[in-house]
Every structure is written in structure tokens, then in C-alpha cells.
PDB file of C-alpha atoms and ligand atoms in Angstrom:
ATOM      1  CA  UNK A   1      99.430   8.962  83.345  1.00  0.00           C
ATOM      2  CA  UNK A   2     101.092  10.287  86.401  1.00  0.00           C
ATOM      3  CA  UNK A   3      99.378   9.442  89.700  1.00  0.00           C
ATOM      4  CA  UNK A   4      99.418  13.098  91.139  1.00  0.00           C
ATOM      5  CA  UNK A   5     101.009  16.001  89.052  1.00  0.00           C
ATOM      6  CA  UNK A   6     102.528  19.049  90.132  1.00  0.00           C
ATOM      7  CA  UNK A   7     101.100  22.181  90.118  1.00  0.00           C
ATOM      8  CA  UNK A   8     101.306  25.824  91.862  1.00  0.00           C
ATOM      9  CA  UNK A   9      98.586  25.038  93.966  1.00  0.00           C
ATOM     10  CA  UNK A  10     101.143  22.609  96.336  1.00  0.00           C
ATOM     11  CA  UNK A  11     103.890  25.674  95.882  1.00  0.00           C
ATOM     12  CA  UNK A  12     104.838  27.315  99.394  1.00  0.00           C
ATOM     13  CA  UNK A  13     106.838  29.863  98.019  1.00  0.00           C
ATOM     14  CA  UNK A  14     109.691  28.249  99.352  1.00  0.00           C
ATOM     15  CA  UNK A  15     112.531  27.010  96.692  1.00  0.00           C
ATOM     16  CA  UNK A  16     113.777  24.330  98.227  1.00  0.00           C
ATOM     17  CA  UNK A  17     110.931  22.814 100.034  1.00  0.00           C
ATOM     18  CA  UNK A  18     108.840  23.125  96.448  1.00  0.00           C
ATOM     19  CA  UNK A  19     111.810  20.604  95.200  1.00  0.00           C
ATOM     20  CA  UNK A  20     111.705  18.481  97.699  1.00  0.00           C
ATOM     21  CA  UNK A  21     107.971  18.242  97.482  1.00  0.00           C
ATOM     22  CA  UNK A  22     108.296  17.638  93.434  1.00  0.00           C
ATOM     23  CA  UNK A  23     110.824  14.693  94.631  1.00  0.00           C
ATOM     24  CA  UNK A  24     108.219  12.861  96.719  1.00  0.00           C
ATOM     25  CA  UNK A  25     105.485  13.297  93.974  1.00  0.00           C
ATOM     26  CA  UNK A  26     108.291  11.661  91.497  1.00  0.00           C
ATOM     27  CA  UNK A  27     109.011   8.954  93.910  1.00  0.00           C
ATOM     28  CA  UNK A  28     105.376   8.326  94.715  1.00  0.00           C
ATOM     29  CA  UNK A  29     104.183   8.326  90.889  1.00  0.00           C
ATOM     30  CA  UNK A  30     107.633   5.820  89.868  1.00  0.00           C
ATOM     31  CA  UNK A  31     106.215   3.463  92.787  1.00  0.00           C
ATOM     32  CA  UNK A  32     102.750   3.657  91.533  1.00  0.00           C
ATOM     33  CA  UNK A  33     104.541   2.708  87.671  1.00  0.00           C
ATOM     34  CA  UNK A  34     106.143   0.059  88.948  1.00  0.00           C
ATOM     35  CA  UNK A  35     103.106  -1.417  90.668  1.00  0.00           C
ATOM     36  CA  UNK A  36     101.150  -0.970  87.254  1.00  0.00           C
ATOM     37  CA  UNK A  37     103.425  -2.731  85.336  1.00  0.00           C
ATOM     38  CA  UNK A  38     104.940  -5.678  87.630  1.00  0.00           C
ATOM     39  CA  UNK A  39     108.277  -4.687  87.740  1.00  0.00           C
ATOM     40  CA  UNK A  40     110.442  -6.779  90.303  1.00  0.00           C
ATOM     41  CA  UNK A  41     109.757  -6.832  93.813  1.00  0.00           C
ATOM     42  CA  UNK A  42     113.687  -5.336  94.255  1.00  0.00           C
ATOM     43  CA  UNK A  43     112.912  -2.480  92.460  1.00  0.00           C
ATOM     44  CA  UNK A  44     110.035  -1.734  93.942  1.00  0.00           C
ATOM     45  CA  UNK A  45     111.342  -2.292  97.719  1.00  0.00           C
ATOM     46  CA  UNK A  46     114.213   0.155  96.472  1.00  0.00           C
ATOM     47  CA  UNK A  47     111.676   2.890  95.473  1.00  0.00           C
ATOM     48  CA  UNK A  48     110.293   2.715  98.629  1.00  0.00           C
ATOM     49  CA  UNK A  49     112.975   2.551 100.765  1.00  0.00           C
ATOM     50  CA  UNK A  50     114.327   5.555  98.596  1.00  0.00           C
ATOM     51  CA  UNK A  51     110.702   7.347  99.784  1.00  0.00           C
ATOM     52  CA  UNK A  52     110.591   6.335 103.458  1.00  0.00           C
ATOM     53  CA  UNK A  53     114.937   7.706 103.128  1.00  0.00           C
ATOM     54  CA  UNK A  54     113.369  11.330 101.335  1.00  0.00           C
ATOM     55  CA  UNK A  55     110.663  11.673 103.286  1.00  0.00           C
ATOM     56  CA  UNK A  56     112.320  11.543 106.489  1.00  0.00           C
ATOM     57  CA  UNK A  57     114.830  14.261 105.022  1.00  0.00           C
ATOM     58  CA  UNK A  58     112.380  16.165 104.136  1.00  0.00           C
ATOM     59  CA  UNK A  59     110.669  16.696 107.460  1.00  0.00           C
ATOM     60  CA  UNK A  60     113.970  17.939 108.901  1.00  0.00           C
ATOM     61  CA  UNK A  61     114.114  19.933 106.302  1.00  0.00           C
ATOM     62  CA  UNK A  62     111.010  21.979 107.608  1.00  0.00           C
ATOM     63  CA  UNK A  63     111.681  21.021 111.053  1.00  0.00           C
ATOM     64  CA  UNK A  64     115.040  22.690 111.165  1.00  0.00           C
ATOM     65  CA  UNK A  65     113.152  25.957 109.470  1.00  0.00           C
ATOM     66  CA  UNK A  66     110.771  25.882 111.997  1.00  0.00           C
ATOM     67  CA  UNK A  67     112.457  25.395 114.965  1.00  0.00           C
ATOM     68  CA  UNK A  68     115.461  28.261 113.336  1.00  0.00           C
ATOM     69  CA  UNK A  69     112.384  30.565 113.234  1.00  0.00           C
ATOM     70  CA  UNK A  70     110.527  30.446 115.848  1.00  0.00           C
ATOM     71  CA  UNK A  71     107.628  29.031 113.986  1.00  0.00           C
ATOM     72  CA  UNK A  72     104.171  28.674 116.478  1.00  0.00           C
ATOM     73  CA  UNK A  73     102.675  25.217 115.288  1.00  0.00           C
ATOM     74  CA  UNK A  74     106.370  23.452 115.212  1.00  0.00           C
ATOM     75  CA  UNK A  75     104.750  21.060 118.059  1.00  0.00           C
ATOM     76  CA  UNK A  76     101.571  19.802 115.908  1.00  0.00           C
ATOM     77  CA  UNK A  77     103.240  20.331 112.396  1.00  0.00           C
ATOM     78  CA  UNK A  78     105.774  17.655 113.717  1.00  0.00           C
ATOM     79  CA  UNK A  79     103.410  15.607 115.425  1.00  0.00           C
ATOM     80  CA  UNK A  80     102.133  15.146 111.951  1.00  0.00           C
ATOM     81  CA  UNK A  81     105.626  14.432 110.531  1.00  0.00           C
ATOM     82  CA  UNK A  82     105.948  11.791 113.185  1.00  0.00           C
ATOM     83  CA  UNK A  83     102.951   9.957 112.833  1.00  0.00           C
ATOM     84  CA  UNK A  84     103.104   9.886 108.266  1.00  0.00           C
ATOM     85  CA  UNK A  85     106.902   8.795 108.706  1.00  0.00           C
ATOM     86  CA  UNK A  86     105.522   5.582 111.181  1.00  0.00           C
ATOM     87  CA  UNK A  87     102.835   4.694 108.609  1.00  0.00           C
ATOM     88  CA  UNK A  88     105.122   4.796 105.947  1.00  0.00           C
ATOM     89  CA  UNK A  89     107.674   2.803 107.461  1.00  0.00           C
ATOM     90  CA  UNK A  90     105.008   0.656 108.746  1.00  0.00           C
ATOM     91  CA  UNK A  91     103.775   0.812 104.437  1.00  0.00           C
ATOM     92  CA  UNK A  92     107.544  -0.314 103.774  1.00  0.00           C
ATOM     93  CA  UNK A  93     107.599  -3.354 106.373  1.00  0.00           C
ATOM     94  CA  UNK A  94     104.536  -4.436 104.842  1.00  0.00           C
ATOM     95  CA  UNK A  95     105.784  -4.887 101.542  1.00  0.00           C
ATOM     96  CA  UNK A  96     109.067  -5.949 102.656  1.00  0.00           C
ATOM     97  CA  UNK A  97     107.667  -9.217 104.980  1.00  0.00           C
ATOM     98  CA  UNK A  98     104.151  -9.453 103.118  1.00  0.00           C
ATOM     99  CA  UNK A  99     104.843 -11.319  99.735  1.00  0.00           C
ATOM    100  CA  UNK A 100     106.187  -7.951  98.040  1.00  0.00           C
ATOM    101  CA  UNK A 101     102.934  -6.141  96.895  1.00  0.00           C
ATOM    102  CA  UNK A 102     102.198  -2.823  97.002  1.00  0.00           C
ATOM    103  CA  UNK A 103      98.099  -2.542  97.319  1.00  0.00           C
ATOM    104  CA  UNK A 104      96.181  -0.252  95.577  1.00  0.00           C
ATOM    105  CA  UNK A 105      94.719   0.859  99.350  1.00  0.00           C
ATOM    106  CA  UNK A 106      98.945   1.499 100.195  1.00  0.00           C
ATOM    107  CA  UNK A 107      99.219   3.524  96.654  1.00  0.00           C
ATOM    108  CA  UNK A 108      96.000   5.415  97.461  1.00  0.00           C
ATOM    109  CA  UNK A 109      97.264   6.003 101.191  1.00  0.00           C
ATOM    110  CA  UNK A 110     100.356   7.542  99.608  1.00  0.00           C
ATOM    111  CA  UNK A 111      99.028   9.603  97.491  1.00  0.00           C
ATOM    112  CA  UNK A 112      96.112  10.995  99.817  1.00  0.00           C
ATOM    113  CA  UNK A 113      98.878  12.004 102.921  1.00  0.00           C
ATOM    114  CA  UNK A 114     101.185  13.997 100.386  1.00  0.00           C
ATOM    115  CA  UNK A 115      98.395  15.836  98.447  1.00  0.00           C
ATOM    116  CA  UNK A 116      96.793  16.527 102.151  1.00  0.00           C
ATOM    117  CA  UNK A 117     100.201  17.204 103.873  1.00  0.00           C
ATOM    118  CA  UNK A 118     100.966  19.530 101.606  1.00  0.00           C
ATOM    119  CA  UNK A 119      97.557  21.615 100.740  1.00  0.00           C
ATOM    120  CA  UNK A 120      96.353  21.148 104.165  1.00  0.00           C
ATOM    121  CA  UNK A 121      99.757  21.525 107.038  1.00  0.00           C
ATOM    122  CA  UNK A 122     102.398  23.094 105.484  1.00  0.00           C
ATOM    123  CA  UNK A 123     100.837  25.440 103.072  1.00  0.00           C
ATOM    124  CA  UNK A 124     100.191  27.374 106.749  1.00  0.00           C
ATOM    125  CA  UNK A 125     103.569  28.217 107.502  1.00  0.00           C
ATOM    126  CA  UNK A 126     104.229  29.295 103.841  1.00  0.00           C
ATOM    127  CA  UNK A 127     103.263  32.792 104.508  1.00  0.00           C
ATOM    128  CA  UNK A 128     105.082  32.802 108.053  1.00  0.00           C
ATOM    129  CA  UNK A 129     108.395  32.055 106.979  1.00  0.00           C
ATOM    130  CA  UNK A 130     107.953  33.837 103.809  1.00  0.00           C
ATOM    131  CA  UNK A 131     107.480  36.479 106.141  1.00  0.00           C
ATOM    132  CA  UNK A 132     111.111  35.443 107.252  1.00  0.00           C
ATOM    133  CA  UNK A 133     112.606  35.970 104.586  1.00  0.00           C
ATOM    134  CA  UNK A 134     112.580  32.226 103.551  1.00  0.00           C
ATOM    135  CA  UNK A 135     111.842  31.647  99.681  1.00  0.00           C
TER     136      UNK A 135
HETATM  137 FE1  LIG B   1     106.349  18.905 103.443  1.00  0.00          FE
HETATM  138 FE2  LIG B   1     105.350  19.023 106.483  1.00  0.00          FE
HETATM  139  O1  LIG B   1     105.988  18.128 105.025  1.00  0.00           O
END
């Protein structure tokens, strides 16, 4: 079973954002696979080098919408961005100098910042840039 699963509730109406969102989900549910069953510590540093790669691509993603749009909470939204990106690189330097385990605590600490991320910060500028014409 899938450690978090899509569904419309993490939508924000916006195309490509919604895929990029799916694409951290995948990433985070094929690390939490490979934890469960033991696989190789170089497939699981690639998996997470792939997510700390996606997920800063994915904030300029949003960042670049913001800022192209004039969107009001760009400062604090990418506060936000800032600090997640330095605790997952900080998750990935872990693994990579720390005998090559992902925790259940680092698992859990991925899953709880997308699922929050994503129902709590940018599900609030959904309706703004919608408003934008951005879908
Ligand atoms: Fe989808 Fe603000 O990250």
C-alpha cells in the first residue's frame, strides 16, 4: 500500500502544478518501498537525490507563477519553500554520511510536509491565480 495517495482534495486547479505534486507523492511513496523492502542503499540515495532535484523544481515552478502574477503571500509562501528544501537536503545528507538508512521518523517527516504543504500553503493561492487565468 501506497504511503499517501492522490486525491482531488490536494488538486489546485492548476494542470501542471497538480503533476508535479502527483510526482513528489510517486517519489515519496517509491522511497518509502524501497525502505520497506531493503533495497540497496544506491537506489535509495538515487530516489532521494531525484526528490531533493524535483522538489527544488517544483518550488520555482510556483515561485516563477507567483512572482509573474503579482501574487500577495510570495514572501511567506517562499519562506516556506526555503526552509522544506533545507530539511530535505539536510534528510538527504543524513542518509548519505549516516550508514544509509532512511528512518521511519525521516519517512514520516516526508510525508507530513507534502500532505501539509499542499492542503495547508498552496491550496491558498489556487483560487488567486485561477483567478489569473492559470489552470
Ligand atoms: Fe507545491 Fe508550495 O509547493
Amino acid at each position: 500500500m501506497s504511503l499517501i495517495t492522490w486525491n482531488e482534495n490536494f488538486s489546485v486547479n492548476i494542470m501542471e502544478v497538480d503533476s508535479q505534486h502527483k510526482k513528489l507523492i510517486e517519489l515519496i511513496n517509491e522511497l518509502h518501498e524501497a525502505m520497506k523492502v531493503a533495497k540497496g542503499k544506491d537506489v535509495m540515495g538515487n530516489i532521494l537525490s531525484e526528490l531533493v532535484n524535483y522538489t527544488v523544481y517544483h518550488f520555482g515552478t510556483e515561485e516563477k507563477l507567483f512572482q509573474k502574477h503579482g501574487y500577495a503571500e510570495y514572501v511567506t509562501h517562499k519562506k516556506q519553500h526555503d526552509d522544506l528544501t533545507k530539511q530535505v537536503v539536510a534528510a538527504a545528507d543524513k542518509f548519505n554520511k549516516g550508514g544509509n538508512i532512511i528512518t521511519v521518523e525521516v519517512m514520516n517527516f516526508l510525508k507530513n510536509w507534502l500532505q501539509n504543504h499542499i492542503l495547508a500553503v498552496d491550496k491558498r493561492y489556487a483560487p488567486f491565480l485561477n483567478s489569473k487565468g492559470v489552470v
